[in-house]
């Protein structure tokens, strides 16, 4: 689970420019625990969101700075979450940031 948090924070920090923000939250729900990682970064176009948790898939890059990465972080994160009986979902819009929600059973 530490890898889940690490991967989510790493992605949020990589895709959020200077002056932006990244928030990590944890809350109990009736059916489990919800971890959220929200950033004010570049966001992910709707057309690219369905496969974002697939291996070797990366969000399109904007701006002049190339963001390093292999495209494995979110795939590994999804696999770990699913092995714990949880689910993972993403909300994002270009220029409006990204929020990833992980729901784990109690």
Tab-separated table of N, CA, C and O in Angstrom:
chain	number	residue	atom	x	y	z
A	1	UNK	N	0.823	-1.200	0.000
A	1	UNK	CA	0.000	0.000	0.000
A	1	UNK	C	0.860	1.254	0.000
A	1	UNK	O	0.451	2.281	-0.541
A	2	UNK	N	2.057	1.165	0.567
A	2	UNK	CA	2.970	2.308	0.514
A	2	UNK	C	3.317	2.639	-0.938
A	2	UNK	O	3.463	3.809	-1.299
A	3	UNK	N	3.425	1.612	-1.781
A	3	UNK	CA	3.718	1.832	-3.194
A	3	UNK	C	2.558	2.566	-3.876
A	3	UNK	O	2.776	3.413	-4.743
A	4	UNK	N	1.327	2.259	-3.489
A	4	UNK	CA	0.162	2.953	-4.042
A	4	UNK	C	0.269	4.444	-3.751
A	4	UNK	O	0.157	5.283	-4.653
A	5	UNK	N	0.494	4.782	-2.506
A	5	UNK	CA	0.606	6.188	-2.111
A	5	UNK	C	1.792	6.848	-2.824
A	5	UNK	O	1.675	7.949	-3.362
A	6	UNK	N	2.916	6.164	-2.848
A	6	UNK	CA	4.115	6.699	-3.490
A	6	UNK	C	3.889	6.959	-4.977
A	6	UNK	O	4.257	8.022	-5.495
A	7	UNK	N	3.287	6.008	-5.677
A	7	UNK	CA	3.046	6.176	-7.115
A	7	UNK	C	2.074	7.318	-7.393
A	7	UNK	O	2.280	8.107	-8.316
A	8	UNK	N	1.010	7.414	-6.604
A	8	UNK	CA	0.037	8.483	-6.820
A	8	UNK	C	0.660	9.850	-6.569
A	8	UNK	O	0.469	10.789	-7.357
A	9	UNK	N	1.407	9.968	-5.478
A	9	UNK	CA	2.066	11.248	-5.180
A	9	UNK	C	3.126	11.591	-6.227
A	9	UNK	O	3.242	12.742	-6.650
A	10	UNK	N	3.880	10.601	-6.640
A	10	UNK	CA	4.919	10.826	-7.649
A	10	UNK	C	4.310	11.369	-8.942
A	10	UNK	O	4.804	12.349	-9.510
A	11	UNK	N	3.234	10.743	-9.412
A	11	UNK	CA	2.587	11.225	-10.636
A	11	UNK	C	2.038	12.632	-10.456
A	11	UNK	O	2.205	13.488	-11.330
A	12	UNK	N	1.378	12.865	-9.342
A	12	UNK	CA	0.794	14.186	-9.097
A	12	UNK	C	1.882	15.259	-9.097
A	12	UNK	O	1.716	16.333	-9.696
A	13	UNK	N	2.991	14.990	-8.450
A	13	UNK	CA	4.085	15.968	-8.385
A	13	UNK	C	4.739	16.177	-9.748
A	13	UNK	O	5.101	17.297	-10.107
A	14	UNK	N	4.883	15.098	-10.527
A	14	UNK	CA	5.515	15.213	-11.842
A	14	UNK	C	4.697	16.066	-12.804
A	14	UNK	O	5.255	16.791	-13.618
A	15	UNK	N	3.375	15.955	-12.714
A	15	UNK	CA	2.515	16.629	-13.687
A	15	UNK	C	1.919	17.946	-13.178
A	15	UNK	O	1.087	18.541	-13.837
A	16	UNK	N	2.356	18.392	-12.006
A	16	UNK	CA	1.878	19.665	-11.468
A	16	UNK	C	3.019	20.679	-11.544
A	16	UNK	O	4.081	20.462	-10.969
A	17	UNK	N	2.808	21.776	-12.247
A	17	UNK	CA	3.880	22.768	-12.382
A	17	UNK	C	4.125	23.531	-11.078
A	17	UNK	O	3.302	23.491	-10.151
A	18	UNK	N	5.245	24.222	-11.024
A	18	UNK	CA	5.563	25.071	-9.872
A	18	UNK	C	4.402	26.021	-9.611
A	18	UNK	O	3.800	26.551	-10.540
A	19	UNK	N	4.073	26.191	-8.342
A	19	UNK	CA	2.960	27.044	-7.963
A	19	UNK	C	1.648	26.297	-7.835
A	19	UNK	O	0.675	26.832	-7.314
A	20	UNK	N	1.592	25.065	-8.334
A	20	UNK	CA	0.393	24.239	-8.221
A	20	UNK	C	0.341	23.564	-6.864
A	20	UNK	O	1.194	23.788	-6.002
A	21	UNK	N	-0.658	22.724	-6.668
A	21	UNK	CA	-0.764	22.032	-5.388
A	21	UNK	C	-1.144	20.573	-5.580
A	21	UNK	O	-1.755	20.192	-6.586
A	22	UNK	N	-0.770	19.775	-4.588
A	22	UNK	CA	-1.103	18.354	-4.528
A	22	UNK	C	-1.669	18.092	-3.140
A	22	UNK	O	-1.086	18.529	-2.145
A	23	UNK	N	-2.812	17.425	-3.091
A	23	UNK	CA	-3.440	17.098	-1.799
A	23	UNK	C	-3.632	15.594	-1.701
A	23	UNK	O	-4.058	14.949	-2.667
A	24	UNK	N	-3.352	15.068	-0.541
A	24	UNK	CA	-3.573	13.658	-0.246
A	24	UNK	C	-4.592	13.597	0.876
A	24	UNK	O	-4.460	14.316	1.875
A	25	UNK	N	-5.620	12.780	0.712
A	25	UNK	CA	-6.653	12.682	1.733
A	25	UNK	C	-6.986	11.233	2.043
A	25	UNK	O	-6.780	10.341	1.225
A	26	UNK	N	-7.500	11.032	3.242
A	26	UNK	CA	-7.902	9.700	3.688
A	26	UNK	C	-9.183	9.866	4.492
A	26	UNK	O	-9.256	10.717	5.380
A	27	UNK	N	-10.199	9.067	4.167
A	27	UNK	CA	-11.485	9.170	4.862
A	27	UNK	C	-12.108	7.792	4.981
A	27	UNK	O	-11.916	6.937	4.115
A	28	UNK	N	-12.829	7.574	6.053
A	28	UNK	CA	-13.575	6.328	6.186
A	28	UNK	C	-14.919	6.487	5.499
A	28	UNK	O	-15.525	7.554	5.500
A	29	UNK	N	-15.374	5.426	4.883
A	29	UNK	CA	-16.675	5.351	4.226
A	29	UNK	C	-17.414	4.164	4.822
A	29	UNK	O	-16.813	3.327	5.491
A	30	UNK	N	-18.705	4.068	4.561
A	30	UNK	CA	-19.480	2.934	5.085
A	30	UNK	C	-18.906	1.600	4.640
A	30	UNK	O	-18.905	0.633	5.394
A	31	UNK	N	-18.396	1.558	3.404
A	31	UNK	CA	-17.912	0.301	2.848
A	31	UNK	C	-16.395	0.192	2.782
A	31	UNK	O	-15.863	-0.722	2.182
A	32	UNK	N	-15.672	1.129	3.385
A	32	UNK	CA	-14.220	1.030	3.348
A	32	UNK	C	-13.521	2.329	3.675
A	32	UNK	O	-14.064	3.206	4.328
A	33	UNK	N	-12.312	2.411	3.180
A	33	UNK	CA	-11.466	3.583	3.373
A	33	UNK	C	-11.167	4.158	1.995
A	33	UNK	O	-10.834	3.421	1.065
A	34	UNK	N	-11.293	5.484	1.871
A	34	UNK	CA	-11.028	6.136	0.595
A	34	UNK	C	-9.775	6.993	0.700
A	34	UNK	O	-9.671	7.853	1.573
A	35	UNK	N	-8.845	6.733	-0.188
A	35	UNK	CA	-7.627	7.521	-0.330
A	35	UNK	C	-7.796	8.377	-1.580
A	35	UNK	O	-8.157	7.843	-2.640
A	36	UNK	N	-7.573	9.671	-1.473
A	36	UNK	CA	-7.630	10.537	-2.649
A	36	UNK	C	-6.306	11.256	-2.812
A	36	UNK	O	-5.657	11.641	-1.839
A	37	UNK	N	-5.920	11.414	-4.056
A	37	UNK	CA	-4.745	12.199	-4.405
A	37	UNK	C	-5.202	13.159	-5.506
A	37	UNK	O	-5.596	12.725	-6.590
A	38	UNK	N	-5.195	14.448	-5.196
A	38	UNK	CA	-5.687	15.452	-6.126
A	38	UNK	C	-4.590	16.473	-6.421
A	38	UNK	O	-3.878	16.900	-5.516
A	39	UNK	N	-4.474	16.850	-7.692
A	39	UNK	CA	-3.482	17.854	-8.066
A	39	UNK	C	-4.110	18.925	-8.940
A	39	UNK	O	-5.221	18.759	-9.439
A	40	UNK	N	-3.391	20.005	-9.111
A	40	UNK	CA	-3.831	21.092	-9.976
A	40	UNK	C	-2.966	21.130	-11.232
A	40	UNK	O	-2.727	22.193	-11.796
A	41	UNK	N	-2.526	19.963	-11.649
A	41	UNK	CA	-1.630	19.852	-12.797
A	41	UNK	C	-2.318	19.979	-14.128
A	41	UNK	O	-3.439	20.481	-14.232
A	42	UNK	N	-1.665	19.466	-15.162
A	42	UNK	CA	-2.111	19.649	-16.539
A	42	UNK	C	-3.378	18.892	-16.876
A	42	UNK	O	-4.063	19.225	-17.835
A	43	UNK	N	-3.744	17.878	-16.101
A	43	UNK	CA	-4.940	17.097	-16.397
A	43	UNK	C	-4.714	16.120	-17.538
A	43	UNK	O	-3.686	16.143	-18.212
A	44	UNK	N	-5.699	15.254	-17.754
A	44	UNK	CA	-5.613	14.215	-18.781
A	44	UNK	C	-6.827	14.357	-19.693
A	44	UNK	O	-7.961	14.365	-19.214
A	45	UNK	N	-6.612	14.450	-21.000
A	45	UNK	CA	-7.749	14.538	-21.914
A	45	UNK	C	-8.685	13.335	-21.763
A	45	UNK	O	-8.238	12.210	-21.511
A	46	UNK	N	-9.980	13.560	-21.912
A	46	UNK	CA	-10.993	12.519	-21.753
A	46	UNK	C	-10.704	11.309	-22.632
A	46	UNK	O	-10.850	10.166	-22.201
A	47	UNK	N	-10.255	11.539	-23.848
A	47	UNK	CA	-9.976	10.442	-24.776
A	47	UNK	C	-8.849	9.533	-24.293
A	47	UNK	O	-8.798	8.352	-24.656
A	48	UNK	N	-7.948	10.050	-23.455
A	48	UNK	CA	-6.809	9.267	-22.971
A	48	UNK	C	-7.071	8.602	-21.626
A	48	UNK	O	-6.263	7.802	-21.163
A	49	UNK	N	-8.174	8.915	-20.983
A	49	UNK	CA	-8.435	8.399	-19.639
A	49	UNK	C	-8.770	6.908	-19.565
A	49	UNK	O	-8.336	6.245	-18.619
A	50	UNK	N	-9.505	6.320	-20.514
A	50	UNK	CA	-9.873	4.911	-20.354
A	50	UNK	C	-8.689	3.948	-20.194
A	50	UNK	O	-8.775	2.973	-19.461
A	51	UNK	N	-7.571	4.220	-20.844
A	51	UNK	CA	-6.428	3.314	-20.766
A	51	UNK	C	-5.333	3.772	-19.828
A	51	UNK	O	-4.250	3.189	-19.819
A	52	UNK	N	-5.583	4.789	-19.021
A	52	UNK	CA	-4.506	5.393	-18.228
A	52	UNK	C	-3.920	4.435	-17.192
A	52	UNK	O	-2.780	4.588	-16.773
A	53	UNK	N	-4.670	3.400	-16.796
A	53	UNK	CA	-4.158	2.424	-15.834
A	53	UNK	C	-3.527	1.208	-16.524
A	53	UNK	O	-3.154	0.246	-15.860
A	54	UNK	N	-3.409	1.239	-17.851
A	54	UNK	CA	-2.786	0.143	-18.591
A	54	UNK	C	-1.262	0.308	-18.598
A	54	UNK	O	-0.755	1.428	-18.527
A	55	UNK	N	-0.565	-0.821	-18.722
A	55	UNK	CA	0.900	-0.786	-18.745
A	55	UNK	C	1.404	0.044	-19.926
A	55	UNK	O	0.849	-0.004	-21.024
A	56	UNK	N	2.456	0.793	-19.674
A	56	UNK	CA	3.175	1.609	-20.658
A	56	UNK	C	2.326	2.753	-21.230
A	56	UNK	O	2.651	3.299	-22.270
A	57	UNK	N	1.250	3.101	-20.537
A	57	UNK	CA	0.418	4.228	-20.961
A	57	UNK	C	0.790	5.440	-20.131
A	57	UNK	O	0.888	5.360	-18.911
A	58	UNK	N	0.975	6.556	-20.811
A	58	UNK	CA	1.330	7.796	-20.123
A	58	UNK	C	0.402	8.902	-20.584
A	58	UNK	O	-0.056	8.911	-21.728
A	59	UNK	N	0.165	9.833	-19.702
A	59	UNK	CA	-0.629	11.003	-20.062
A	59	UNK	C	0.136	11.815	-21.088
A	59	UNK	O	1.359	11.917	-21.018
A	60	UNK	N	-0.565	12.409	-22.053
A	60	UNK	CA	0.133	13.278	-23.008
A	60	UNK	C	0.780	14.451	-22.271
A	60	UNK	O	0.235	14.933	-21.283
A	61	UNK	N	1.920	14.856	-22.755
A	61	UNK	CA	2.647	15.928	-22.087
A	61	UNK	C	2.352	17.265	-22.752
A	61	UNK	O	2.212	17.347	-23.965
A	62	UNK	N	2.261	18.283	-21.918
A	62	UNK	CA	2.077	19.635	-22.429
A	62	UNK	C	3.248	20.486	-21.948
A	62	UNK	O	3.919	20.145	-20.982
A	63	UNK	N	3.500	21.562	-22.617
A	63	UNK	CA	4.583	22.452	-22.200
A	63	UNK	C	5.914	22.020	-22.764
A	63	UNK	O	6.016	21.096	-23.562
A	64	UNK	N	6.954	22.693	-22.299
A	64	UNK	CA	8.299	22.484	-22.828
A	64	UNK	C	9.100	21.441	-22.062
A	64	UNK	O	10.126	20.992	-22.536
A	65	UNK	N	8.650	21.064	-20.877
A	65	UNK	CA	9.416	20.150	-20.037
A	65	UNK	C	8.913	18.729	-20.237
A	65	UNK	O	7.731	18.450	-20.099
A	66	UNK	N	9.847	17.828	-20.599
A	66	UNK	CA	9.475	16.428	-20.762
A	66	UNK	C	9.408	15.771	-19.383
A	66	UNK	O	10.332	15.876	-18.581
A	67	UNK	N	8.305	15.073	-19.123
A	67	UNK	CA	8.107	14.408	-17.839
A	67	UNK	C	8.624	12.978	-17.958
A	67	UNK	O	8.159	12.224	-18.816
A	68	UNK	N	9.585	12.591	-17.115
A	68	UNK	CA	10.138	11.238	-17.213
A	68	UNK	C	9.160	10.192	-16.678
A	68	UNK	O	8.288	10.498	-15.871
A	69	UNK	N	9.311	8.971	-17.140
A	69	UNK	CA	8.500	7.874	-16.623
A	69	UNK	C	8.376	6.756	-17.636
A	69	UNK	O	8.591	6.941	-18.833
A	70	UNK	N	7.997	5.571	-17.140
A	70	UNK	CA	7.885	4.387	-17.984
A	70	UNK	C	6.450	4.051	-18.358
A	70	UNK	O	6.211	3.216	-19.229
A	71	UNK	N	5.481	4.653	-17.676
A	71	UNK	CA	4.096	4.288	-17.920
A	71	UNK	C	3.670	3.043	-17.162
A	71	UNK	O	2.655	2.433	-17.487
A	72	UNK	N	4.422	2.676	-16.133
A	72	UNK	CA	4.079	1.487	-15.340
A	72	UNK	C	3.476	1.819	-13.981
A	72	UNK	O	2.816	0.977	-13.372
A	73	UNK	N	3.682	3.031	-13.473
A	73	UNK	CA	3.265	3.380	-12.114
A	73	UNK	C	1.790	3.165	-11.840
A	73	UNK	O	1.415	2.525	-10.853
A	74	UNK	N	0.909	3.679	-12.703
A	74	UNK	CA	-0.525	3.528	-12.462
A	74	UNK	C	-1.000	2.100	-12.698
A	74	UNK	O	-1.943	1.643	-12.056
A	75	UNK	N	-0.355	1.378	-13.615
A	75	UNK	CA	-0.703	-0.034	-13.829
A	75	UNK	C	-0.367	-0.855	-12.581
A	75	UNK	O	-1.170	-1.691	-12.130
A	76	UNK	N	0.792	-0.611	-12.004
A	76	UNK	CA	1.182	-1.297	-10.771
A	76	UNK	C	0.251	-0.904	-9.636
A	76	UNK	O	-0.199	-1.757	-8.857
A	77	UNK	N	-0.067	0.370	-9.562
A	77	UNK	CA	-0.969	0.861	-8.518
A	77	UNK	C	-2.321	0.166	-8.608
A	77	UNK	O	-2.856	-0.309	-7.599
A	78	UNK	N	-2.882	0.088	-9.803
A	78	UNK	CA	-4.179	-0.590	-9.979
A	78	UNK	C	-4.093	-2.053	-9.560
A	78	UNK	O	-4.981	-2.563	-8.880
A	79	UNK	N	-3.024	-2.718	-9.933
A	79	UNK	CA	-2.866	-4.135	-9.592
A	79	UNK	C	-2.814	-4.329	-8.079
A	79	UNK	O	-3.454	-5.230	-7.533
A	80	UNK	N	-2.062	-3.489	-7.379
A	80	UNK	CA	-1.971	-3.586	-5.917
A	80	UNK	C	-3.332	-3.329	-5.279
A	80	UNK	O	-3.771	-4.069	-4.392
A	81	UNK	N	-4.032	-2.294	-5.749
A	81	UNK	CA	-5.361	-1.967	-5.200
A	81	UNK	C	-6.316	-3.132	-5.411
A	81	UNK	O	-7.031	-3.534	-4.481
A	82	UNK	N	-6.339	-3.701	-6.612
A	82	UNK	CA	-7.234	-4.822	-6.889
A	82	UNK	C	-6.892	-6.053	-6.044
A	82	UNK	O	-7.794	-6.763	-5.596
A	83	UNK	N	-5.622	-6.291	-5.804
A	83	UNK	CA	-5.222	-7.444	-4.974
A	83	UNK	C	-5.628	-7.267	-3.516
A	83	UNK	O	-5.707	-8.243	-2.775
A	84	UNK	N	-5.880	-6.037	-3.119
A	84	UNK	CA	-6.388	-5.770	-1.768
A	84	UNK	C	-7.915	-5.708	-1.754
A	84	UNK	O	-8.513	-5.308	-0.760
A	85	UNK	N	-8.541	-6.069	-2.871
A	85	UNK	CA	-9.991	-6.076	-2.952
A	85	UNK	C	-10.605	-4.712	-3.154
A	85	UNK	O	-11.799	-4.517	-2.929
A	86	UNK	N	-9.809	-3.753	-3.609
A	86	UNK	CA	-10.279	-2.382	-3.761
A	86	UNK	C	-10.536	-1.991	-5.198
A	86	UNK	O	-10.452	-2.798	-6.120
A	87	UNK	N	-10.846	-0.718	-5.367
A	87	UNK	CA	-11.076	-0.154	-6.699
A	87	UNK	C	-10.344	1.177	-6.803
A	87	UNK	O	-10.018	1.810	-5.797
A	88	UNK	N	-10.087	1.586	-8.035
A	88	UNK	CA	-9.394	2.838	-8.287
A	88	UNK	C	-10.097	3.544	-9.443
A	88	UNK	O	-10.525	2.897	-10.406
A	89	UNK	N	-10.245	4.840	-9.322
A	89	UNK	CA	-10.911	5.629	-10.363
A	89	UNK	C	-10.223	6.978	-10.487
A	89	UNK	O	-9.561	7.441	-9.558
A	90	UNK	N	-10.426	7.598	-11.626
A	90	UNK	CA	-9.753	8.856	-11.929
A	90	UNK	C	-10.770	9.862	-12.465
A	90	UNK	O	-11.668	9.507	-13.228
A	91	UNK	N	-10.620	11.110	-12.043
A	91	UNK	CA	-11.377	12.234	-12.592
A	91	UNK	C	-10.352	13.264	-13.037
A	91	UNK	O	-9.459	13.620	-12.269
A	92	UNK	N	-10.482	13.734	-14.271
A	92	UNK	CA	-9.494	14.679	-14.768
A	92	UNK	C	-10.055	15.477	-15.930
A	92	UNK	O	-10.970	15.029	-16.627
A	93	UNK	N	-9.492	16.655	-16.116
A	93	UNK	CA	-9.814	17.499	-17.263
A	93	UNK	C	-8.578	18.321	-17.599
A	93	UNK	O	-7.870	18.774	-16.700
A	94	UNK	N	-8.295	18.494	-18.884
A	94	UNK	CA	-7.126	19.286	-19.269
A	94	UNK	C	-7.148	20.671	-18.632
A	94	UNK	O	-8.159	21.362	-18.637
A	95	UNK	N	-6.036	21.033	-18.022
A	95	UNK	CA	-5.894	22.327	-17.381
A	95	UNK	C	-6.553	22.439	-16.024
A	95	UNK	O	-6.442	23.462	-15.364
A	96	UNK	N	-7.250	21.393	-15.587
A	96	UNK	CA	-7.983	21.437	-14.315
A	96	UNK	C	-7.480	20.423	-13.298
A	96	UNK	O	-8.073	20.263	-12.240
A	97	UNK	N	-6.423	19.698	-13.621
A	97	UNK	CA	-5.863	18.752	-12.667
A	97	UNK	C	-6.507	17.384	-12.718
A	97	UNK	O	-7.379	17.105	-13.545
A	98	UNK	N	-6.061	16.540	-11.804
A	98	UNK	CA	-6.494	15.147	-11.744
A	98	UNK	C	-6.733	14.755	-10.299
A	98	UNK	O	-5.959	15.130	-9.414
A	99	UNK	N	-7.769	13.965	-10.081
A	99	UNK	CA	-8.028	13.365	-8.777
A	99	UNK	C	-8.139	11.863	-8.966
A	99	UNK	O	-8.907	11.394	-9.814
A	100	UNK	N	-7.358	11.112	-8.206
A	100	UNK	CA	-7.430	9.655	-8.210
A	100	UNK	C	-8.019	9.232	-6.877
A	100	UNK	O	-7.574	9.701	-5.821
A	101	UNK	N	-9.018	8.347	-6.928
A	101	UNK	CA	-9.677	7.840	-5.721
A	101	UNK	C	-9.457	6.336	-5.630
A	101	UNK	O	-9.738	5.603	-6.581
A	102	UNK	N	-8.970	5.908	-4.478
A	102	UNK	CA	-8.770	4.496	-4.197
A	102	UNK	C	-9.710	4.129	-3.059
A	102	UNK	O	-9.692	4.780	-2.012
A	103	UNK	N	-10.536	3.123	-3.265
A	103	UNK	CA	-11.425	2.633	-2.233
A	103	UNK	C	-10.982	1.234	-1.831
A	103	UNK	O	-10.877	0.339	-2.676
A	104	UNK	N	-10.678	1.069	-0.543
A	104	UNK	CA	-10.234	-0.222	-0.011
A	104	UNK	C	-11.233	-0.700	1.034
A	104	UNK	O	-11.727	0.103	1.825
A	105	UNK	N	-11.522	-1.986	1.048
A	105	UNK	CA	-12.449	-2.505	2.056
A	105	UNK	C	-11.830	-2.441	3.442
A	105	UNK	O	-10.605	-2.483	3.594
A	106	UNK	N	-12.694	-2.317	4.453
A	106	UNK	CA	-12.205	-2.292	5.844
A	106	UNK	C	-11.679	-3.650	6.250
A	106	UNK	O	-12.097	-4.660	5.787
